[in-house]
């Protein structure tokens, strides 16, 4: 089968959904499928691990969402049997679904999260998108909409009432995260250092943790626009010796962090 995957970003760019798409592409390729990925990036075509990758540049970005109009043109050129989308990626999904409709090709949607917007204007824009394009076209007309977990399927207002839903949970390589050796009081967070991940609450809570367990160590893996602010907060709380900001790390280094931790924390303040 010829499978097209559409993603906002793709390997070697790091991130949660980026990792999911890369692992999905490798798995589908190993099962004997012809896999092509269309993603945002400097215009290029390459092959990685047998996966055909087409990158097309974004003309502009709105609220962190790249608008790669070239997705439509590239997808119209391709021969594929089914298209696999990641949501939420508004611009990319609109372009991909428009091409699929014109080419009379089916698509499925891996629904990772609802769209989170904070400003009144963007909330209004999201409401229009959700009720005029996302639900009635991208989701309802999809062959299948696969939520990332049973609770998300049940709790998402965007997915509520859809008849074509299911669950496809993201996975990890269990064998690669077995503990290497005995550790004590090591805490780990992995993700972007941005507002809705709740890093501020995590850093502040470490003050109480350290008062009770002075040897406790928190390692924060990842970067984001709040990193400097969180580093300053840790210094203000006199936690420089208890909180390590590791930044972006390689896959091998990340596995070592998992192996050497006792507690994994994910203090997100939104279900996405």
PDB file of C-alpha atoms in Angstrom:
ATOM      1  CA  UNK A   1       0.000   0.000   0.000  1.00  0.00           C
ATOM      2  CA  UNK A   2       1.126   3.546  -0.725  1.00  0.00           C
ATOM      3  CA  UNK A   3       0.673   5.600   2.456  1.00  0.00           C
ATOM      4  CA  UNK A   4       1.020   9.366   2.754  1.00  0.00           C
ATOM      5  CA  UNK A   5       1.771  10.877   6.166  1.00  0.00           C
ATOM      6  CA  UNK A   6       1.217  14.606   6.638  1.00  0.00           C
ATOM      7  CA  UNK A   7       2.942  16.276   9.584  1.00  0.00           C
ATOM      8  CA  UNK A   8       3.758  19.804  10.684  1.00  0.00           C
ATOM      9  CA  UNK A   9       7.373  18.821  11.392  1.00  0.00           C
ATOM     10  CA  UNK A  10       9.349  15.609  10.957  1.00  0.00           C
ATOM     11  CA  UNK A  11      12.647  13.983  11.886  1.00  0.00           C
ATOM     12  CA  UNK A  12      15.301  15.169  12.635  1.00  0.00           C
ATOM     13  CA  UNK A  13      13.209  17.882  14.334  1.00  0.00           C
ATOM     14  CA  UNK A  14      12.454  16.731  17.867  1.00  0.00           C
ATOM     15  CA  UNK A  15       9.112  16.745  19.613  1.00  0.00           C
ATOM     16  CA  UNK A  16       6.300  14.513  20.800  1.00  0.00           C
ATOM     17  CA  UNK A  17       4.222  14.327  17.634  1.00  0.00           C
ATOM     18  CA  UNK A  18       7.369  14.419  15.503  1.00  0.00           C
ATOM     19  CA  UNK A  19       8.575  11.258  17.251  1.00  0.00           C
ATOM     20  CA  UNK A  20       5.181   9.587  16.864  1.00  0.00           C
ATOM     21  CA  UNK A  21       5.099  10.285  13.132  1.00  0.00           C
ATOM     22  CA  UNK A  22       8.676   9.093  12.625  1.00  0.00           C
ATOM     23  CA  UNK A  23       8.085   5.835  14.500  1.00  0.00           C
ATOM     24  CA  UNK A  24       4.787   5.327  12.645  1.00  0.00           C
ATOM     25  CA  UNK A  25       6.490   5.868   9.307  1.00  0.00           C
ATOM     26  CA  UNK A  26       9.264   3.387  10.139  1.00  0.00           C
ATOM     27  CA  UNK A  27       6.750   0.785  11.301  1.00  0.00           C
ATOM     28  CA  UNK A  28       4.602   1.143   8.187  1.00  0.00           C
ATOM     29  CA  UNK A  29       7.707   0.882   6.005  1.00  0.00           C
ATOM     30  CA  UNK A  30       8.871  -2.252   7.818  1.00  0.00           C
ATOM     31  CA  UNK A  31       5.464  -3.803   7.158  1.00  0.00           C
ATOM     32  CA  UNK A  32       6.138  -3.522   3.434  1.00  0.00           C
ATOM     33  CA  UNK A  33       4.312  -0.295   2.609  1.00  0.00           C
ATOM     34  CA  UNK A  34       5.585   2.556   0.451  1.00  0.00           C
ATOM     35  CA  UNK A  35       5.666   5.538   2.812  1.00  0.00           C
ATOM     36  CA  UNK A  36       5.895   9.219   1.929  1.00  0.00           C
ATOM     37  CA  UNK A  37       5.931  12.103   4.407  1.00  0.00           C
ATOM     38  CA  UNK A  38       5.019  15.685   3.478  1.00  0.00           C
ATOM     39  CA  UNK A  39       6.156  18.172   6.100  1.00  0.00           C
ATOM     40  CA  UNK A  40       7.233  21.762   6.718  1.00  0.00           C
ATOM     41  CA  UNK A  41      10.855  22.700   6.096  1.00  0.00           C
ATOM     42  CA  UNK A  42      13.350  24.022   3.606  1.00  0.00           C
ATOM     43  CA  UNK A  43      12.236  22.846   0.177  1.00  0.00           C
ATOM     44  CA  UNK A  44      13.813  19.452  -0.417  1.00  0.00           C
ATOM     45  CA  UNK A  45      13.255  15.797  -1.185  1.00  0.00           C
ATOM     46  CA  UNK A  46      15.165  13.025   0.557  1.00  0.00           C
ATOM     47  CA  UNK A  47      14.924   9.434   1.742  1.00  0.00           C
ATOM     48  CA  UNK A  48      15.623   8.395   5.352  1.00  0.00           C
ATOM     49  CA  UNK A  49      15.411   4.716   6.346  1.00  0.00           C
ATOM     50  CA  UNK A  50      13.422   4.033   3.194  1.00  0.00           C
ATOM     51  CA  UNK A  51      10.902   6.796   3.955  1.00  0.00           C
ATOM     52  CA  UNK A  52      10.357   9.358   1.196  1.00  0.00           C
ATOM     53  CA  UNK A  53      10.316  12.864   2.692  1.00  0.00           C
ATOM     54  CA  UNK A  54       9.097  15.991   0.925  1.00  0.00           C
ATOM     55  CA  UNK A  55       9.661  19.273   2.746  1.00  0.00           C
ATOM     56  CA  UNK A  56       7.925  22.466   1.709  1.00  0.00           C
ATOM     57  CA  UNK A  57       8.494  25.906   3.281  1.00  0.00           C
ATOM     58  CA  UNK A  58       5.921  27.886   5.248  1.00  0.00           C
ATOM     59  CA  UNK A  59       4.950  31.218   3.714  1.00  0.00           C
ATOM     60  CA  UNK A  60       4.030  32.645   7.108  1.00  0.00           C
ATOM     61  CA  UNK A  61       3.059  31.610  10.621  1.00  0.00           C
ATOM     62  CA  UNK A  62       0.047  32.480  12.774  1.00  0.00           C
ATOM     63  CA  UNK A  63       0.158  31.811  16.506  1.00  0.00           C
ATOM     64  CA  UNK A  64       2.955  29.289  15.992  1.00  0.00           C
ATOM     65  CA  UNK A  65       1.169  27.454  13.173  1.00  0.00           C
ATOM     66  CA  UNK A  66       3.189  27.418   9.911  1.00  0.00           C
ATOM     67  CA  UNK A  67       1.160  27.995   6.763  1.00  0.00           C
ATOM     68  CA  UNK A  68       2.755  25.792   4.125  1.00  0.00           C
ATOM     69  CA  UNK A  69       0.477  26.369   1.145  1.00  0.00           C
ATOM     70  CA  UNK A  70       2.812  24.176  -0.901  1.00  0.00           C
ATOM     71  CA  UNK A  71       1.389  21.098   0.842  1.00  0.00           C
ATOM     72  CA  UNK A  72      -1.551  21.128  -1.572  1.00  0.00           C
ATOM     73  CA  UNK A  73       0.628  21.288  -4.682  1.00  0.00           C
ATOM     74  CA  UNK A  74       2.980  18.542  -3.486  1.00  0.00           C
ATOM     75  CA  UNK A  75       0.173  16.196  -2.429  1.00  0.00           C
ATOM     76  CA  UNK A  76      -1.642  16.653  -5.744  1.00  0.00           C
ATOM     77  CA  UNK A  77       1.476  15.323  -7.496  1.00  0.00           C
ATOM     78  CA  UNK A  78       1.627  12.151  -5.407  1.00  0.00           C
ATOM     79  CA  UNK A  79       0.162   8.716  -6.016  1.00  0.00           C
ATOM     80  CA  UNK A  80      -1.092   7.250  -2.734  1.00  0.00           C
ATOM     81  CA  UNK A  81      -3.844   4.959  -1.429  1.00  0.00           C
ATOM     82  CA  UNK A  82      -4.577   6.648   1.890  1.00  0.00           C
ATOM     83  CA  UNK A  83      -3.487   9.770   3.777  1.00  0.00           C
ATOM     84  CA  UNK A  84      -2.646   9.832   7.486  1.00  0.00           C
ATOM     85  CA  UNK A  85      -3.041  13.238   9.187  1.00  0.00           C
ATOM     86  CA  UNK A  86      -1.985  14.533  12.587  1.00  0.00           C
ATOM     87  CA  UNK A  87      -4.339  16.873  14.435  1.00  0.00           C
ATOM     88  CA  UNK A  88      -4.176  19.644  15.419  1.00  0.00           C
ATOM     89  CA  UNK A  89      -2.308  21.031  12.416  1.00  0.00           C
ATOM     90  CA  UNK A  90      -4.903  23.387  10.866  1.00  0.00           C
ATOM     91  CA  UNK A  91      -3.087  24.696   7.784  1.00  0.00           C
ATOM     92  CA  UNK A  92      -1.527  21.373   6.834  1.00  0.00           C
ATOM     93  CA  UNK A  93      -4.776  19.459   7.361  1.00  0.00           C
ATOM     94  CA  UNK A  94      -6.808  21.886   5.247  1.00  0.00           C
ATOM     95  CA  UNK A  95      -4.337  21.577   2.363  1.00  0.00           C
ATOM     96  CA  UNK A  96      -4.118  17.780   2.663  1.00  0.00           C
ATOM     97  CA  UNK A  97      -7.870  17.195   2.902  1.00  0.00           C
ATOM     98  CA  UNK A  98      -8.570  19.510  -0.043  1.00  0.00           C
ATOM     99  CA  UNK A  99      -6.116  17.472  -2.130  1.00  0.00           C
ATOM    100  CA  UNK A 100      -7.589  14.167  -0.903  1.00  0.00           C
ATOM    101  CA  UNK A 101     -11.115  15.275  -1.844  1.00  0.00           C
ATOM    102  CA  UNK A 102     -10.023  16.313  -5.334  1.00  0.00           C
ATOM    103  CA  UNK A 103      -8.045  13.091  -5.813  1.00  0.00           C
ATOM    104  CA  UNK A 104     -10.897  11.040  -4.262  1.00  0.00           C
ATOM    105  CA  UNK A 105      -8.562   9.482  -1.710  1.00  0.00           C
ATOM    106  CA  UNK A 106      -9.514   8.487   1.858  1.00  0.00           C
ATOM    107  CA  UNK A 107      -7.816   9.889   4.943  1.00  0.00           C
ATOM    108  CA  UNK A 108      -7.547   9.042   8.619  1.00  0.00           C
ATOM    109  CA  UNK A 109      -6.799  11.460  11.446  1.00  0.00           C
ATOM    110  CA  UNK A 110      -4.550  10.787  14.438  1.00  0.00           C
ATOM    111  CA  UNK A 111      -6.135  13.183  16.932  1.00  0.00           C
ATOM    112  CA  UNK A 112      -3.443  14.156  19.431  1.00  0.00           C
ATOM    113  CA  UNK A 113      -5.138  17.096  21.168  1.00  0.00           C
ATOM    114  CA  UNK A 114      -7.654  19.905  20.972  1.00  0.00           C
ATOM    115  CA  UNK A 115      -6.360  23.286  19.822  1.00  0.00           C
ATOM    116  CA  UNK A 116      -5.312  25.447  22.772  1.00  0.00           C
ATOM    117  CA  UNK A 117      -5.688  29.209  22.295  1.00  0.00           C
ATOM    118  CA  UNK A 118      -5.441  31.918  24.951  1.00  0.00           C
ATOM    119  CA  UNK A 119      -6.225  35.273  23.302  1.00  0.00           C
ATOM    120  CA  UNK A 120      -9.878  36.193  22.604  1.00  0.00           C
ATOM    121  CA  UNK A 121      -9.136  36.738  18.910  1.00  0.00           C
ATOM    122  CA  UNK A 122      -7.485  33.337  18.432  1.00  0.00           C
ATOM    123  CA  UNK A 123     -10.243  31.651  20.428  1.00  0.00           C
ATOM    124  CA  UNK A 124     -12.755  33.165  18.015  1.00  0.00           C
ATOM    125  CA  UNK A 125     -10.702  32.063  14.999  1.00  0.00           C
ATOM    126  CA  UNK A 126     -10.461  28.560  16.440  1.00  0.00           C
ATOM    127  CA  UNK A 127     -14.238  28.426  16.997  1.00  0.00           C
ATOM    128  CA  UNK A 128     -14.857  29.278  13.344  1.00  0.00           C
ATOM    129  CA  UNK A 129     -12.285  26.724  12.153  1.00  0.00           C
ATOM    130  CA  UNK A 130     -13.633  24.017  14.445  1.00  0.00           C
ATOM    131  CA  UNK A 131     -17.275  24.442  13.433  1.00  0.00           C
ATOM    132  CA  UNK A 132     -16.930  25.180   9.713  1.00  0.00           C
ATOM    133  CA  UNK A 133     -13.936  23.108   8.621  1.00  0.00           C
ATOM    134  CA  UNK A 134     -12.442  20.814  11.265  1.00  0.00           C
ATOM    135  CA  UNK A 135     -15.545  18.959  12.506  1.00  0.00           C
ATOM    136  CA  UNK A 136     -17.788  18.918   9.417  1.00  0.00           C
ATOM    137  CA  UNK A 137     -15.064  18.204   6.858  1.00  0.00           C
ATOM    138  CA  UNK A 138     -11.681  17.085   8.230  1.00  0.00           C
ATOM    139  CA  UNK A 139     -13.088  14.877  10.992  1.00  0.00           C
ATOM    140  CA  UNK A 140     -16.593  13.789   9.932  1.00  0.00           C
ATOM    141  CA  UNK A 141     -15.512  12.926   6.385  1.00  0.00           C
ATOM    142  CA  UNK A 142     -12.433  10.990   7.545  1.00  0.00           C
ATOM    143  CA  UNK A 143     -12.324   7.230   7.216  1.00  0.00           C
ATOM    144  CA  UNK A 144     -11.397   7.087  10.907  1.00  0.00           C
ATOM    145  CA  UNK A 145     -10.509   9.541  13.675  1.00  0.00           C
ATOM    146  CA  UNK A 146      -8.131   8.004  16.203  1.00  0.00           C
ATOM    147  CA  UNK A 147      -7.822   9.732  19.570  1.00  0.00           C
ATOM    148  CA  UNK A 148      -4.555   9.388  21.502  1.00  0.00           C
ATOM    149  CA  UNK A 149      -6.272   7.896  24.597  1.00  0.00           C
ATOM    150  CA  UNK A 150      -9.701   6.721  25.815  1.00  0.00           C
ATOM    151  CA  UNK A 151     -10.072   9.684  28.228  1.00  0.00           C
ATOM    152  CA  UNK A 152      -9.281  12.112  25.415  1.00  0.00           C
ATOM    153  CA  UNK A 153     -11.868  10.524  23.163  1.00  0.00           C
ATOM    154  CA  UNK A 154     -14.427  10.843  25.937  1.00  0.00           C
ATOM    155  CA  UNK A 155     -13.500  14.353  27.079  1.00  0.00           C
ATOM    156  CA  UNK A 156     -12.774  16.227  23.850  1.00  0.00           C
ATOM    157  CA  UNK A 157     -15.531  18.655  22.858  1.00  0.00           C
ATOM    158  CA  UNK A 158     -14.251  18.546  19.272  1.00  0.00           C
ATOM    159  CA  UNK A 159     -14.687  14.764  19.025  1.00  0.00           C
ATOM    160  CA  UNK A 160     -18.030  14.695  20.846  1.00  0.00           C
ATOM    161  CA  UNK A 161     -20.772  13.091  18.766  1.00  0.00           C
ATOM    162  CA  UNK A 162     -18.548  11.811  15.963  1.00  0.00           C
ATOM    163  CA  UNK A 163     -19.438   8.283  14.829  1.00  0.00           C
ATOM    164  CA  UNK A 164     -16.132   7.378  13.152  1.00  0.00           C
ATOM    165  CA  UNK A 165     -13.821   7.512  16.181  1.00  0.00           C
ATOM    166  CA  UNK A 166     -11.456   5.031  17.786  1.00  0.00           C
ATOM    167  CA  UNK A 167      -8.330   5.012  19.938  1.00  0.00           C
ATOM    168  CA  UNK A 168      -4.707   4.576  18.901  1.00  0.00           C
ATOM    169  CA  UNK A 169      -2.443   5.237  21.849  1.00  0.00           C
ATOM    170  CA  UNK A 170       1.115   6.447  21.419  1.00  0.00           C
ATOM    171  CA  UNK A 171       3.743   3.953  22.493  1.00  0.00           C
ATOM    172  CA  UNK A 172       7.280   3.675  23.838  1.00  0.00           C
ATOM    173  CA  UNK A 173      10.008   1.074  23.447  1.00  0.00           C
ATOM    174  CA  UNK A 174       9.725  -0.652  26.803  1.00  0.00           C
ATOM    175  CA  UNK A 175      13.019  -2.478  26.516  1.00  0.00           C
ATOM    176  CA  UNK A 176      14.888   0.800  26.082  1.00  0.00           C
ATOM    177  CA  UNK A 177      13.705   2.395  29.331  1.00  0.00           C
ATOM    178  CA  UNK A 178      14.511  -0.339  31.827  1.00  0.00           C
ATOM    179  CA  UNK A 179      16.332   1.088  34.830  1.00  0.00           C
ATOM    180  CA  UNK A 180      20.084   0.821  34.510  1.00  0.00           C
ATOM    181  CA  UNK A 181      20.896   0.925  38.193  1.00  0.00           C
ATOM    182  CA  UNK A 182      19.451   1.859  41.562  1.00  0.00           C
ATOM    183  CA  UNK A 183      18.738   5.570  41.850  1.00  0.00           C
ATOM    184  CA  UNK A 184      17.196   7.644  44.597  1.00  0.00           C
ATOM    185  CA  UNK A 185      15.094  10.809  44.541  1.00  0.00           C
ATOM    186  CA  UNK A 186      15.637  11.586  40.856  1.00  0.00           C
ATOM    187  CA  UNK A 187      12.707  13.314  39.136  1.00  0.00           C
ATOM    188  CA  UNK A 188      12.382  13.798  35.372  1.00  0.00           C
ATOM    189  CA  UNK A 189      10.334  16.018  33.072  1.00  0.00           C
ATOM    190  CA  UNK A 190      10.572  15.787  29.278  1.00  0.00           C
ATOM    191  CA  UNK A 191       8.844  18.312  27.032  1.00  0.00           C
ATOM    192  CA  UNK A 192       8.757  21.871  25.807  1.00  0.00           C
ATOM    193  CA  UNK A 193       9.199  24.585  28.427  1.00  0.00           C
ATOM    194  CA  UNK A 194       6.044  26.508  27.576  1.00  0.00           C
ATOM    195  CA  UNK A 195       3.092  27.861  29.516  1.00  0.00           C
ATOM    196  CA  UNK A 196       0.564  25.050  29.271  1.00  0.00           C
ATOM    197  CA  UNK A 197       3.085  22.367  30.257  1.00  0.00           C
ATOM    198  CA  UNK A 198       2.901  23.717  33.827  1.00  0.00           C
ATOM    199  CA  UNK A 199       6.661  23.984  34.376  1.00  0.00           C
ATOM    200  CA  UNK A 200       6.228  26.949  36.721  1.00  0.00           C
ATOM    201  CA  UNK A 201       4.157  24.834  39.098  1.00  0.00           C
ATOM    202  CA  UNK A 202       6.743  22.066  38.909  1.00  0.00           C
ATOM    203  CA  UNK A 203       9.671  24.353  39.749  1.00  0.00           C
ATOM    204  CA  UNK A 204       7.798  25.984  42.629  1.00  0.00           C
ATOM    205  CA  UNK A 205       6.748  22.603  44.030  1.00  0.00           C
ATOM    206  CA  UNK A 206      10.394  21.523  44.169  1.00  0.00           C
ATOM    207  CA  UNK A 207      10.887  24.027  47.000  1.00  0.00           C
ATOM    208  CA  UNK A 208       8.620  21.933  49.224  1.00  0.00           C
ATOM    209  CA  UNK A 209      10.088  18.668  47.955  1.00  0.00           C
ATOM    210  CA  UNK A 210      13.649  19.744  48.774  1.00  0.00           C
ATOM    211  CA  UNK A 211      12.630  20.896  52.242  1.00  0.00           C
ATOM    212  CA  UNK A 212      11.551  17.327  52.983  1.00  0.00           C
ATOM    213  CA  UNK A 213      14.069  15.484  50.774  1.00  0.00           C
ATOM    214  CA  UNK A 214      17.220  17.660  50.422  1.00  0.00           C
ATOM    215  CA  UNK A 215      18.850  15.212  48.007  1.00  0.00           C
ATOM    216  CA  UNK A 216      15.977  15.368  45.486  1.00  0.00           C
ATOM    217  CA  UNK A 217      17.030  16.272  41.937  1.00  0.00           C
ATOM    218  CA  UNK A 218      14.759  17.441  39.121  1.00  0.00           C
ATOM    219  CA  UNK A 219      16.011  17.194  35.535  1.00  0.00           C
ATOM    220  CA  UNK A 220      14.101  19.159  32.904  1.00  0.00           C
ATOM    221  CA  UNK A 221      14.778  17.916  29.367  1.00  0.00           C
ATOM    222  CA  UNK A 222      13.675  20.219  26.577  1.00  0.00           C
ATOM    223  CA  UNK A 223      13.635  23.849  25.534  1.00  0.00           C
ATOM    224  CA  UNK A 224      10.997  26.527  25.118  1.00  0.00           C
ATOM    225  CA  UNK A 225      10.235  30.204  25.368  1.00  0.00           C
ATOM    226  CA  UNK A 226       9.969  30.049  29.166  1.00  0.00           C
ATOM    227  CA  UNK A 227      13.327  28.406  29.802  1.00  0.00           C
ATOM    228  CA  UNK A 228      15.162  31.554  30.943  1.00  0.00           C
ATOM    229  CA  UNK A 229      12.245  32.527  33.145  1.00  0.00           C
ATOM    230  CA  UNK A 230      12.202  29.074  34.763  1.00  0.00           C
ATOM    231  CA  UNK A 231      15.986  29.136  35.269  1.00  0.00           C
ATOM    232  CA  UNK A 232      15.658  32.500  37.008  1.00  0.00           C
ATOM    233  CA  UNK A 233      12.807  31.164  39.139  1.00  0.00           C
ATOM    234  CA  UNK A 234      14.914  28.203  40.251  1.00  0.00           C
ATOM    235  CA  UNK A 235      17.721  30.571  41.257  1.00  0.00           C
ATOM    236  CA  UNK A 236      15.318  32.856  43.121  1.00  0.00           C
ATOM    237  CA  UNK A 237      14.101  29.805  45.043  1.00  0.00           C
ATOM    238  CA  UNK A 238      17.724  28.754  45.680  1.00  0.00           C
ATOM    239  CA  UNK A 239      17.205  25.485  43.838  1.00  0.00           C
ATOM    240  CA  UNK A 240      20.182  25.706  41.442  1.00  0.00           C
ATOM    241  CA  UNK A 241      21.684  22.556  42.975  1.00  0.00           C
ATOM    242  CA  UNK A 242      18.418  20.633  42.779  1.00  0.00           C
ATOM    243  CA  UNK A 243      17.114  21.518  39.303  1.00  0.00           C
ATOM    244  CA  UNK A 244      19.028  20.753  36.115  1.00  0.00           C
ATOM    245  CA  UNK A 245      17.970  22.261  32.791  1.00  0.00           C
ATOM    246  CA  UNK A 246      19.382  19.748  30.310  1.00  0.00           C
ATOM    247  CA  UNK A 247      18.004  21.376  27.144  1.00  0.00           C
ATOM    248  CA  UNK A 248      17.588  19.261  24.011  1.00  0.00           C
ATOM    249  CA  UNK A 249      19.372  15.912  24.138  1.00  0.00           C
ATOM    250  CA  UNK A 250      20.058  13.047  21.759  1.00  0.00           C
ATOM    251  CA  UNK A 251      17.883   9.929  21.734  1.00  0.00           C
ATOM    252  CA  UNK A 252      20.632   7.994  23.525  1.00  0.00           C
ATOM    253  CA  UNK A 253      20.947  10.669  26.216  1.00  0.00           C
ATOM    254  CA  UNK A 254      17.177  10.755  26.645  1.00  0.00           C
ATOM    255  CA  UNK A 255      17.068   7.019  27.235  1.00  0.00           C
ATOM    256  CA  UNK A 256      19.776   7.407  29.885  1.00  0.00           C
ATOM    257  CA  UNK A 257      17.662  10.048  31.635  1.00  0.00           C
ATOM    258  CA  UNK A 258      14.696   7.661  31.701  1.00  0.00           C
ATOM    259  CA  UNK A 259      16.833   4.792  32.975  1.00  0.00           C
ATOM    260  CA  UNK A 260      18.296   6.858  35.791  1.00  0.00           C
ATOM    261  CA  UNK A 261      15.102   8.428  37.105  1.00  0.00           C
ATOM    262  CA  UNK A 262      12.757   7.321  39.869  1.00  0.00           C
ATOM    263  CA  UNK A 263       9.765   9.536  39.140  1.00  0.00           C
ATOM    264  CA  UNK A 264       8.510  10.939  35.846  1.00  0.00           C
ATOM    265  CA  UNK A 265       6.357  14.069  36.154  1.00  0.00           C
ATOM    266  CA  UNK A 266       4.105  15.726  33.599  1.00  0.00           C
ATOM    267  CA  UNK A 267       2.433  18.772  35.181  1.00  0.00           C
ATOM    268  CA  UNK A 268       0.503  19.956  32.124  1.00  0.00           C
ATOM    269  CA  UNK A 269      -2.354  22.292  33.038  1.00  0.00           C
ATOM    270  CA  UNK A 270      -4.269  21.418  29.863  1.00  0.00           C
ATOM    271  CA  UNK A 271      -5.223  17.956  28.646  1.00  0.00           C
ATOM    272  CA  UNK A 272      -3.260  18.505  25.433  1.00  0.00           C
TER     273      UNK A 272
END
